Amino acid sequence: MRNLIVVLGLLLAPAWADEPYKEYTPAEHFEPHVSGDSQLTGTYRYWKDPTKLDLRLAGHPDDSWKLNWKHLDYPFNKEMHAGHLALDRGLVLFNKLNRAGTFKNCLVMYRLNGQYETTLRGLRTHFPAYRTDLRRVAGLEEVIEHCAALESETLQNGSYDNSAVSIYIASQSLGMPIKIDVSSGPLREAWKRGERLFHQKVGRNNMSCASCHVGRVGQSLRATVVTSPYGDAAHYPVYRDRFGITSLHIRFAQCSLDLGFNALKPGSPAYTDVEVFLTALTNGYPVSVPSERP
Amino acid sequence: MHTIWRVILVAFLCGSPLGYGYTPGEMVDSKMPTKTLMPKVKVDSGRLEWVPYAMDLSPWPTLCEDDPRAMPRPQHAQYVAPLRGDAVRGRMIVMDTRRGNCVTCHEIPGEDWPGTFGRKLNHYKQLRMSDADIYQQIYDVRITAPRAVMPPFGALGILSDQDIRDVVAYLQSLE
């Protein structure tokens, strides 16, 4: 269908056959492992081990960015916040959806490498993954929406209930390192597309993700401090005090509007590609939910 | 004709909320002042709400390889002296988040919490740049600094000719 529309479009307006002019931020070398941050920002040594963060850095207004906000993750942050309420609701919803046992089967049975598992443990660390039933690479939230639809429930991608179930599933992988393989197959393609999108300048300000998140990490846009793209996908969906429970794609949508272009629907192909790229940059970093960010 | 097909194409290919999974009737209220929507997460709900955003961002290419719309190429500004700028109005544009928004990246006198991306503009006049050079810098920075992050305000149509003249007048007043 998609290709058909492209072909029709090109036939109807030959001018479109030319590649539209777009600019790209000069590409850096990205490593599909969280330790690649050492080459980009050099702060990896400060937040490598979430159990051994430096308390003095966390309290320092000029140096706290070096922790990449990991001091807001468990176990350093033992505060109660709204992410815990979402986790509780996620458990209730999961049990309701999984009354017949088919919801959990739907989640685990299409895992990569044909591995069939009966437990949720470690499931979060393998997403985004190629799903043979959907015939595309999909994030965990998209798969939850799909599997809930099979149980005749509506859990739209990005909605509170969807993120709550996602937090509950992620909590079953707490402390296990993210592990997606982008060396071959559909995930390799998605990684490449995601890397290109990460550098593509778009919108009202002609900016790309890389405009800020490469080379300017630690600098501020008024009160907003720019974070490293490495190690950032392990704590989503996250509780943010201004926006509530925020899945990664909702975060992308907020970024899109801030940068000056229309937000895409959560689960759209471009967002999933960027999710694959960012999740690969988090490879090797432990899952930490529920978490909070400003 | 072309415009209509482009809108349809972008909506289909890029999966924007205006054309992907929702019917236009669901998404666009005729009373709505804008075509840009913002997702809103409603507590204890399985549905995602979309509310009007403060600005209409639909003319701009979105984050999608298949978006057929191009970005403007780097442009030389057509500056004609004299300047005739209003420094007071210039400062309003500099501080306005919807227009110049300069303070997000640059340090400006009288702002306690500026950004640190760009150079400090506190004593800009001491750089002794000509009006024409500053005008070009704001109109399209890509001519002189291709790797700069600063948006090309003139080439992208964010600021009008008079807006840029006012901002130049304000910058030349910072001694």
GROMACS .gro file of C-alpha atoms in nm:
model
  469
    1MET     CA    1   0.000   0.000   0.000
    2ARG     CA    2   0.279   0.238   0.105
    3ASN     CA    3   0.480   0.167  -0.207
    4LEU     CA    4   0.171   0.207  -0.423
    5ILE     CA    5   0.115   0.557  -0.285
    6VAL     CA    6   0.479   0.646  -0.350
    7VAL     CA    7   0.455   0.522  -0.709
    8LEU     CA    8   0.126   0.709  -0.764
    9GLY     CA    9   0.272   1.026  -0.617
   10LEU     CA   10   0.575   1.009  -0.842
   11LEU     CA   11   0.356   0.951  -1.150
   12LEU     CA   12   0.122   1.239  -1.066
   13ALA     CA   13   0.394   1.497  -1.010
   14PRO     CA   14   0.724   1.427  -1.191
   15ALA     CA   15   0.886   1.714  -0.999
   16TRP     CA   16   0.883   1.496  -0.687
   17ALA     CA   17   1.116   1.249  -0.852
   18ASP     CA   18   1.398   1.484  -0.746
   19GLU     CA   19   1.523   1.426  -0.394
   20PRO     CA   20   1.391   1.711  -0.176
   21TYR     CA   21   1.671   1.931  -0.032
   22LYS     CA   22   1.739   1.842   0.329
   23GLU     CA   23   2.041   1.902   0.547
   24TYR     CA   24   2.211   1.660   0.783
   25THR     CA   25   2.418   1.734   1.088
   26PRO     CA   26   2.768   1.589   1.021
   27ALA     CA   27   2.755   1.231   1.146
   28GLU     CA   28   2.953   1.109   1.445
   29HIS     CA   29   3.050   0.748   1.495
   30PHE     CA   30   2.795   0.577   1.717
   31GLU     CA   31   2.861   0.250   1.898
   32PRO     CA   32   2.559   0.021   1.963
   33HIS     CA   33   2.664  -0.009   2.327
   34VAL     CA   34   2.628   0.232   2.618
   35SER     CA   35   3.006   0.247   2.671
   36GLY     CA   36   3.029   0.444   2.343
   37ASP     CA   37   2.941   0.746   2.554
   38SER     CA   38   3.306   0.762   2.664
   39GLN     CA   39   3.392   0.893   2.314
   40LEU     CA   40   3.096   1.133   2.296
   41THR     CA   41   3.062   1.305   2.634
   42GLY     CA   42   3.316   1.130   2.856
   43THR     CA   43   3.069   1.112   3.144
   44TYR     CA   44   3.005   0.736   3.123
   45ARG     CA   45   3.249   0.666   3.409
   46TYR     CA   46   3.029   0.872   3.645
   47TRP     CA   47   2.701   0.686   3.577
   48LYS     CA   48   2.827   0.345   3.459
   49ASP     CA   49   2.713   0.173   3.778
   50PRO     CA   50   2.374   0.300   3.902
   51THR     CA   51   2.444   0.158   4.249
   52LYS     CA   52   2.764   0.362   4.292
   53LEU     CA   53   2.678   0.720   4.199
   54ASP     CA   54   2.867   1.009   4.353
   55LEU     CA   55   2.639   1.188   4.600
   56ARG     CA   56   2.846   1.509   4.571
   57LEU     CA   57   2.789   1.528   4.194
   58ALA     CA   58   2.413   1.477   4.237
   59GLY     CA   59   2.387   1.779   4.463
   60HIS     CA   60   2.605   2.010   4.255
   61PRO     CA   61   2.417   2.253   4.027
   62ASP     CA   62   2.697   2.266   3.765
   63ASP     CA   63   2.805   1.902   3.781
   64SER     CA   64   2.482   1.704   3.824
   65TRP     CA   65   2.448   1.667   3.443
   66LYS     CA   66   2.757   1.442   3.450
   67LEU     CA   67   2.539   1.176   3.616
   68ASN     CA   68   2.313   1.184   3.306
   69TRP     CA   69   2.017   1.215   3.550
   70LYS     CA   70   2.078   0.859   3.673
   71HIS     CA   71   2.049   0.987   4.030
   72LEU     CA   72   1.674   1.000   3.963
   73ASP     CA   73   1.666   0.624   3.898
   74TYR     CA   74   1.626   0.343   4.149
   75PRO     CA   75   1.825   0.246   4.361
   76PHE     CA   76   1.977   0.593   4.416
   77ASN     CA   77   1.631   0.753   4.412
   78LYS     CA   78   1.406   0.572   4.663
   79GLU     CA   79   1.143   0.846   4.666
   80MET     CA   80   0.777   0.766   4.611
   81HIS     CA   81   0.645   0.922   4.289
   82ALA     CA   82   0.358   0.878   4.043
   83GLY     CA   83   0.554   0.615   3.846
   84HIS     CA   84   0.491   0.373   4.135
   85LEU     CA   85   0.115   0.430   4.106
   86ALA     CA   86   0.136   0.351   3.734
   87LEU     CA   87   0.329   0.032   3.815
   88ASP     CA   88   0.050  -0.079   4.053
   89ARG     CA   89  -0.215  -0.009   3.790
   90GLY     CA   90  -0.004  -0.191   3.534
   91LEU     CA   91  -0.010  -0.507   3.749
   92VAL     CA   92  -0.390  -0.488   3.786
   93LEU     CA   93  -0.440  -0.429   3.413
   94PHE     CA   94  -0.200  -0.705   3.319
   95ASN     CA   95  -0.383  -0.959   3.535
   96LYS     CA   96  -0.715  -0.847   3.388
   97LEU     CA   97  -0.588  -0.873   3.029
   98ASN     CA   98  -0.417  -1.204   3.096
   99ARG     CA   99  -0.715  -1.379   3.256
  100ALA     CA  100  -0.708  -1.648   2.987
  101GLY     CA  101  -0.328  -1.654   2.966
  102THR     CA  102  -0.334  -1.555   2.600
  103PHE     CA  103  -0.214  -1.196   2.654
  104LYS     CA  104   0.117  -1.311   2.799
  105ASN     CA  105   0.157  -1.569   2.526
  106CYS     CA  106   0.105  -1.300   2.266
  107LEU     CA  107   0.376  -1.088   2.429
  108VAL     CA  108   0.642  -1.357   2.463
  109MET     CA  109   0.584  -1.610   2.186
  110TYR     CA  110   0.713  -1.404   1.893
  111ARG     CA  111   1.050  -1.327   2.048
  112LEU     CA  112   1.353  -1.297   1.822
  113ASN     CA  113   1.563  -1.604   1.745
  114GLY     CA  114   1.255  -1.820   1.784
  115GLN     CA  115   1.304  -1.843   2.157
  116TYR     CA  116   0.980  -1.932   2.329
  117GLU     CA  117   0.963  -1.823   2.689
  118THR     CA  118   0.690  -1.854   2.946
  119THR     CA  119   0.806  -1.575   3.172
  120LEU     CA  120   0.813  -1.195   3.143
  121ARG     CA  121   1.158  -1.189   3.299
  122GLY     CA  122   1.402  -1.027   3.056
  123LEU     CA  123   1.132  -0.947   2.800
  124ARG     CA  124   1.187  -0.570   2.816
  125THR     CA  125   1.558  -0.606   2.738
  126HIS     CA  126   1.482  -0.752   2.391
  127PHE     CA  127   1.255  -0.472   2.264
  128PRO     CA  128   1.223  -0.321   2.003
  129ALA     CA  129   1.219  -0.652   1.816
  130TYR     CA  130   1.107  -0.787   1.479
  131ARG     CA  131   0.762  -0.939   1.519
  132THR     CA  132   0.669  -1.203   1.265
  133ASP     CA  133   0.295  -1.147   1.328
  134LEU     CA  134   0.318  -0.770   1.266
  135ARG     CA  135   0.585  -0.819   0.994
  136ARG     CA  136   0.784  -0.521   1.117
  137VAL     CA  137   1.010  -0.401   1.395
  138ALA     CA  138   0.794  -0.292   1.688
  139GLY     CA  139   0.852  -0.139   2.029
  140LEU     CA  140   0.711  -0.292   2.347
  141GLU     CA  141   0.428  -0.037   2.369
  142GLU     CA  142   0.316  -0.112   2.013
  143VAL     CA  143   0.313  -0.485   2.090
  144ILE     CA  144   0.109  -0.422   2.408
  145GLU     CA  145  -0.148  -0.227   2.200
  146HIS     CA  146  -0.160  -0.510   1.947
  147CYS     CA  147  -0.194  -0.789   2.205
  148ALA     CA  148  -0.456  -0.596   2.405
  149ALA     CA  149  -0.659  -0.552   2.086
  150LEU     CA  150  -0.665  -0.934   2.052
  151GLU     CA  151  -0.822  -0.940   2.402
  152SER     CA  152  -1.078  -0.679   2.281
  153GLU     CA  153  -0.930  -0.404   2.497
  154THR     CA  154  -0.819  -0.059   2.377
  155LEU     CA  155  -0.474   0.036   2.504
  156GLN     CA  156  -0.357   0.301   2.258
  157ASN     CA  157   0.016   0.339   2.216
  158GLY     CA  158   0.129   0.624   2.443
  159SER     CA  159  -0.183   0.621   2.664
  160TYR     CA  160  -0.155   0.599   3.041
  161ASP     CA  161  -0.280   0.241   3.064
  162ASN     CA  162  -0.049   0.123   2.786
  163SER     CA  163   0.251   0.282   2.958
  164ALA     CA  164   0.138   0.138   3.294
  165VAL     CA  165   0.142  -0.217   3.152
  166SER     CA  166   0.478  -0.140   2.988
  167ILE     CA  167   0.622  -0.025   3.323
  168TYR     CA  168   0.492  -0.343   3.489
  169ILE     CA  169   0.651  -0.564   3.220
  170ALA     CA  170   0.977  -0.365   3.242
  171SER     CA  171   0.976  -0.406   3.621
  172GLN     CA  172   1.008  -0.783   3.563
  173SER     CA  173   1.347  -0.710   3.399
  174LEU     CA  174   1.464  -0.468   3.668
  175GLY     CA  175   1.845  -0.445   3.672
  176MET     CA  176   1.891  -0.663   3.363
  177PRO     CA  177   2.095  -0.497   3.086
  178ILE     CA  178   1.924  -0.388   2.762
  179LYS     CA  179   2.028  -0.630   2.489
  180ILE     CA  180   1.913  -0.577   2.130
  181ASP     CA  181   2.114  -0.703   1.836
  182VAL     CA  182   2.145  -0.449   1.553
  183SER     CA  183   2.423  -0.631   1.366
  184SER     CA  184   2.196  -0.789   1.102
  185GLY     CA  185   1.845  -0.826   0.964
  186PRO     CA  186   1.550  -0.587   1.000
  187LEU     CA  187   1.693  -0.430   1.317
  188ARG     CA  188   2.012  -0.341   1.129
  189GLU     CA  189   1.800  -0.161   0.868
  190ALA     CA  190   1.599   0.016   1.140
  191TRP     CA  191   1.922   0.123   1.318
  192LYS     CA  192   2.054   0.274   0.994
  193ARG     CA  193   1.728   0.459   0.924
  194GLY     CA  194   1.713   0.575   1.287
  195GLU     CA  195   2.071   0.705   1.274
  196ARG     CA  196   1.989   0.900   0.957
  197LEU     CA  197   1.671   1.046   1.110
  198PHE     CA  198   1.872   1.140   1.421
  199HIS     CA  199   2.089   1.365   1.199
  200GLN     CA  200   1.815   1.494   0.964
  201LYS     CA  201   1.744   1.867   1.001
  202VAL     CA  202   1.370   1.936   0.993
  203GLY     CA  203   1.100   2.173   1.111
  204ARG     CA  204   1.062   2.541   1.175
  205ASN     CA  205   1.411   2.573   1.327
  206ASN     CA  206   1.600   2.353   1.077
  207MET     CA  207   1.740   2.140   1.360
  208SER     CA  208   1.811   1.772   1.407
  209CYS     CA  209   1.828   1.561   1.725
  210ALA     CA  210   2.206   1.570   1.680
  211SER     CA  211   2.211   1.952   1.676
  212CYS     CA  212   2.176   1.942   2.055
  213HIS     CA  213   2.252   1.585   2.166
  214VAL     CA  214   2.593   1.563   1.998
  215GLY     CA  215   2.872   1.796   2.107
  216ARG     CA  216   2.652   2.011   2.329
  217VAL     CA  217   2.568   1.766   2.608
  218GLY     CA  218   2.576   1.941   2.946
  219GLN     CA  219   2.503   2.284   2.801
  220SER     CA  220   2.172   2.447   2.876
  221LEU     CA  221   1.875   2.578   2.679
  222ARG     CA  222   1.759   2.813   2.954
  223ALA     CA  223   1.678   2.569   3.238
  224THR     CA  224   1.688   2.256   3.021
  225VAL     CA  225   2.018   2.069   3.031
  226VAL     CA  226   2.099   1.858   2.724
  227THR     CA  227   2.151   1.487   2.796
  228SER     CA  228   2.362   1.222   2.627
  229PRO     CA  229   2.181   1.003   2.370
  230TYR     CA  230   2.358   0.705   2.530
  231GLY     CA  231   2.190   0.513   2.810
  232ASP     CA  232   1.864   0.703   2.789
  233ALA     CA  233   1.615   0.435   2.684
  234ALA     CA  234   1.644   0.214   2.994
  235HIS     CA  235   1.403   0.407   3.220
  236TYR     CA  236   1.104   0.456   2.986
  237PRO     CA  237   0.804   0.491   3.030
  238VAL     CA  238   0.902   0.755   3.284
  239TYR     CA  239   0.713   0.986   3.519
  240ARG     CA  240   0.772   1.353   3.434
  241ASP     CA  241   0.628   1.606   3.673
  242ARG     CA  242   0.491   1.835   3.399
  243PHE     CA  243   0.362   1.570   3.158
  244GLY     CA  244   0.273   1.266   3.368
  245ILE     CA  245   0.357   0.913   3.253
  246THR     CA  246   0.554   0.955   2.933
  247SER     CA  247   0.644   0.674   2.693
  248LEU     CA  248   0.947   0.715   2.466
  249HIS     CA  249   0.729   0.792   2.163
  250ILE     CA  250   0.531   1.054   2.358
  251ARG     CA  251   0.868   1.207   2.448
  252PHE     CA  252   0.956   1.213   2.077
  253ALA     CA  253   0.622   1.385   2.006
  254GLN     CA  254   0.698   1.653   2.268
  255CYS     CA  255   1.046   1.698   2.117
  256SER     CA  256   0.892   1.730   1.770
  257LEU     CA  257   0.662   2.013   1.880
  258ASP     CA  258   0.945   2.190   2.065
  259LEU     CA  259   1.165   2.173   1.755
  260GLY     CA  260   0.882   2.307   1.537
  261PHE     CA  261   0.718   2.030   1.336
  262ASN     CA  262   0.402   1.824   1.364
  263ALA     CA  263   0.421   1.531   1.604
  264LEU     CA  264   0.378   1.184   1.458
  265LYS     CA  265   0.146   0.925   1.608
  266PRO     CA  266   0.317   0.700   1.865
  267GLY     CA  267   0.416   0.376   1.692
  268SER     CA  268   0.474   0.545   1.353
  269PRO     CA  269   0.765   0.396   1.155
  270ALA     CA  270   0.997   0.698   1.192
  271TYR     CA  271   0.962   0.704   1.572
  272THR     CA  272   1.018   0.328   1.592
  273ASP     CA  273   1.341   0.365   1.390
  274VAL     CA  274   1.469   0.635   1.626
  275GLU     CA  275   1.365   0.413   1.920
  276VAL     CA  276   1.575   0.129   1.780
  277PHE     CA  277   1.871   0.366   1.741
  278LEU     CA  278   1.844   0.502   2.096
  279THR     CA  279   1.779   0.160   2.251
  280ALA     CA  280   2.092   0.023   2.080
  281LEU     CA  281   2.286   0.314   2.234
  282THR     CA  282   2.156   0.186   2.571
  283ASN     CA  283   2.274  -0.173   2.516
  284GLY     CA  284   2.440  -0.297   2.834
  285TYR     CA  285   2.267  -0.054   3.070
  286PRO     CA  286   2.026  -0.198   3.330
  287VAL     CA  287   1.649  -0.145   3.304
  288SER     CA  288   1.530   0.095   3.573
  289VAL     CA  289   1.158   0.150   3.632
  290PRO     CA  290   0.961   0.324   3.768
  291SER     CA  291   1.175   0.630   3.725
  292GLU     CA  292   1.122   1.004   3.717
  293ARG     CA  293   1.264   1.300   3.529
  294PRO     CA  294   1.192   1.672   3.553
  295MET     CA  295  -0.383   2.043  -0.685
  296HIS     CA  296  -0.025   1.980  -0.589
  297THR     CA  297  -0.077   2.110  -0.239
  298ILE     CA  298  -0.368   1.876  -0.176
  299TRP     CA  299  -0.174   1.573  -0.296
  300ARG     CA  300   0.122   1.671  -0.084
  301VAL     CA  301  -0.088   1.695   0.231
  302ILE     CA  302  -0.242   1.355   0.159
  303LEU     CA  303   0.099   1.203   0.085
  304VAL     CA  304   0.263   1.339   0.399
  305ALA     CA  305  -0.029   1.228   0.614
  306PHE     CA  306  -0.018   0.874   0.474
  307LEU     CA  307   0.355   0.823   0.460
  308CYS     CA  308   0.462   0.979   0.784
  309GLY     CA  309   0.179   0.858   1.004
  310SER     CA  310   0.097   1.202   1.142
  311PRO     CA  311  -0.202   1.217   1.379
  312LEU     CA  312  -0.399   1.402   1.113
  313GLY     CA  313  -0.403   1.113   0.874
  314TYR     CA  314  -0.294   0.792   1.036
  315GLY     CA  315  -0.544   0.577   1.215
  316TYR     CA  316  -0.784   0.862   1.279
  317THR     CA  317  -1.041   1.014   1.046
  318PRO     CA  318  -1.009   1.390   0.989
  319GLY     CA  319  -1.346   1.444   1.152
  320GLU     CA  320  -1.220   1.293   1.475
  321MET     CA  321  -0.901   1.495   1.476
  322VAL     CA  322  -0.981   1.840   1.339
  323ASP     CA  323  -1.248   2.059   1.492
  324SER     CA  324  -1.353   2.341   1.254
  325LYS     CA  325  -1.350   2.577   1.551
  326MET     CA  326  -0.992   2.478   1.625
  327PRO     CA  327  -0.749   2.763   1.552
  328THR     CA  328  -0.458   2.535   1.464
  329LYS     CA  329  -0.378   2.225   1.265
  330THR     CA  330  -0.108   2.111   1.502
  331LEU     CA  331  -0.202   1.873   1.782
  332MET     CA  332  -0.026   1.778   2.103
  333PRO     CA  333  -0.063   1.439   2.275
  334LYS     CA  334  -0.206   1.455   2.625
  335VAL     CA  335  -0.179   1.156   2.857
  336LYS     CA  336  -0.499   1.114   3.059
  337VAL     CA  337  -0.459   0.925   3.388
  338ASP     CA  338  -0.625   0.581   3.409
  339SER     CA  339  -0.730   0.581   3.045
  340GLY     CA  340  -0.646   0.352   2.754
  341ARG     CA  341  -0.693   0.633   2.504
  342LEU     CA  342  -0.450   0.908   2.411
  343GLU     CA  343  -0.597   1.257   2.382
  344TRP     CA  344  -0.487   1.509   2.118
  345VAL     CA  345  -0.533   1.876   2.204
  346PRO     CA  346  -0.463   2.189   1.991
  347TYR     CA  347  -0.106   2.317   2.006
  348ALA     CA  348  -0.034   2.688   2.040
  349MET     CA  349   0.121   2.718   1.692
  350ASP     CA  350   0.042   2.581   1.347
  351LEU     CA  351   0.351   2.378   1.253
  352SER     CA  352   0.197   2.188   0.962
  353PRO     CA  353   0.387   2.380   0.685
  354TRP     CA  354   0.721   2.239   0.803
  355PRO     CA  355   0.878   1.909   0.694
  356THR     CA  356   0.844   1.653   0.970
  357LEU     CA  357   1.082   1.381   1.092
  358CYS     CA  358   1.026   1.126   0.818
  359GLU     CA  359   1.235   1.009   0.524
  360ASP     CA  360   0.928   1.003   0.297
  361ASP     CA  361   0.824   1.363   0.360
  362PRO     CA  362   0.844   1.509   0.005
  363ARG     CA  363   0.879   1.870   0.119
  364ALA     CA  364   1.225   2.029   0.097
  365MET     CA  365   1.394   2.268   0.340
  366PRO     CA  366   1.503   2.610   0.202
  367ARG     CA  367   1.861   2.622   0.070
  368PRO     CA  368   2.113   2.870   0.220
  369GLN     CA  369   2.030   3.220   0.097
  370HIS     CA  370   2.218   3.550   0.069
  371ALA     CA  371   2.018   3.827   0.235
  372GLN     CA  372   1.916   4.130   0.029
  373TYR     CA  373   1.998   4.400   0.284
  374VAL     CA  374   1.944   4.764   0.188
  375ALA     CA  375   2.084   5.041   0.414
  376PRO     CA  376   1.988   5.245   0.612
  377LEU     CA  377   1.896   5.019   0.903
  378ARG     CA  378   1.580   5.196   1.035
  379GLY     CA  379   1.539   4.948   1.324
  380ASP     CA  380   1.357   4.990   1.654
  381ALA     CA  381   1.575   4.858   1.941
  382VAL     CA  382   1.283   4.840   2.188
  383ARG     CA  383   1.080   4.625   1.949
  384GLY     CA  384   1.397   4.428   1.876
  385ARG     CA  385   1.432   4.333   2.242
  386MET     CA  386   1.071   4.209   2.250
  387ILE     CA  387   1.146   3.981   1.953
  388VAL     CA  388   1.466   3.857   2.118
  389MET     CA  389   1.278   3.757   2.436
  390ASP     CA  390   0.963   3.616   2.264
  391THR     CA  391   0.967   3.234   2.263
  392ARG     CA  392   0.742   3.223   1.953
  393ARG     CA  393   0.958   3.456   1.743
  394GLY     CA  394   1.330   3.525   1.796
  395ASN     CA  395   1.363   3.315   2.112
  396CYS     CA  396   1.732   3.419   2.118
  397VAL     CA  397   1.751   3.397   2.497
  398THR     CA  398   1.707   3.019   2.486
  399CYS     CA  399   2.067   2.991   2.358
  400HIS     CA  400   2.230   3.332   2.414
  401GLU     CA  401   2.303   3.542   2.721
  402ILE     CA  402   2.108   3.871   2.704
  403PRO     CA  403   2.133   4.159   2.957
  404GLY     CA  404   1.846   4.150   3.207
  405GLU     CA  405   1.780   3.774   3.177
  406ASP     CA  406   1.880   3.573   3.484
  407TRP     CA  407   1.856   3.227   3.332
  408PRO     CA  408   1.976   3.232   2.971
  409GLY     CA  409   2.100   2.938   2.764
  410THR     CA  410   2.466   2.858   2.708
  411PHE     CA  411   2.462   2.728   2.347
  412GLY     CA  412   2.554   3.045   2.162
  413ARG     CA  413   2.798   3.327   2.230
  414LYS     CA  414   2.715   3.588   2.494
  415LEU     CA  415   2.543   3.889   2.342
  416ASN     CA  416   2.591   4.117   2.647
  417HIS     CA  417   2.835   4.354   2.474
  418TYR     CA  418   2.762   4.276   2.112
  419LYS     CA  419   2.846   4.623   1.980
  420GLN     CA  420   3.207   4.576   2.088
  421LEU     CA  421   3.247   4.317   1.811
  422ARG     CA  422   3.220   4.611   1.564
  423MET     CA  423   3.029   4.409   1.304
  424SER     CA  424   2.853   4.596   1.025
  425ASP     CA  425   2.472   4.607   1.015
  426ALA     CA  426   2.478   4.409   0.691
  427ASP     CA  427   2.687   4.128   0.844
  428ILE     CA  428   2.462   4.098   1.150
  429TYR     CA  429   2.157   4.104   0.921
  430GLN     CA  430   2.302   3.814   0.718
  431GLN     CA  431   2.389   3.628   1.039
  432ILE     CA  432   2.025   3.638   1.152
  433TYR     CA  433   1.872   3.601   0.805
  434ASP     CA  434   2.068   3.283   0.722
  435VAL     CA  435   2.367   3.186   0.935
  436ARG     CA  436   2.449   2.893   0.703
  437ILE     CA  437   2.619   3.130   0.453
  438THR     CA  438   2.898   3.219   0.696
  439ALA     CA  439   2.891   2.920   0.936
  440PRO     CA  440   2.756   2.602   0.771
  441ARG     CA  441   2.785   2.396   1.091
  442ALA     CA  442   2.603   2.644   1.314
  443VAL     CA  443   2.294   2.527   1.506
  444MET     CA  444   2.120   2.867   1.487
  445PRO     CA  445   1.798   2.864   1.279
  446PRO     CA  446   1.805   3.067   0.955
  447PHE     CA  447   1.532   3.307   1.067
  448GLY     CA  448   1.491   3.494   0.739
  449ALA     CA  449   1.525   3.204   0.497
  450LEU     CA  450   1.271   3.003   0.699
  451GLY     CA  451   1.033   3.299   0.725
  452ILE     CA  452   1.026   3.309   1.106
  453LEU     CA  453   1.120   3.678   1.114
  454SER     CA  454   1.026   3.944   0.857
  455ASP     CA  455   1.268   4.199   0.709
  456GLN     CA  456   1.160   4.466   0.961
  457ASP     CA  457   1.182   4.216   1.253
  458ILE     CA  458   1.545   4.143   1.166
  459ARG     CA  459   1.623   4.515   1.131
  460ASP     CA  460   1.479   4.571   1.481
  461VAL     CA  461   1.689   4.288   1.627
  462VAL     CA  462   2.004   4.427   1.458
  463ALA     CA  463   1.924   4.769   1.609
  464TYR     CA  464   1.888   4.609   1.953
  465LEU     CA  465   2.218   4.417   1.922
  466GLN     CA  466   2.399   4.732   1.809
  467SER     CA  467   2.269   4.904   2.123
  468LEU     CA  468   2.439   4.651   2.358
  469GLU     CA  469   2.760   4.829   2.452
   0.00000   0.00000   0.00000
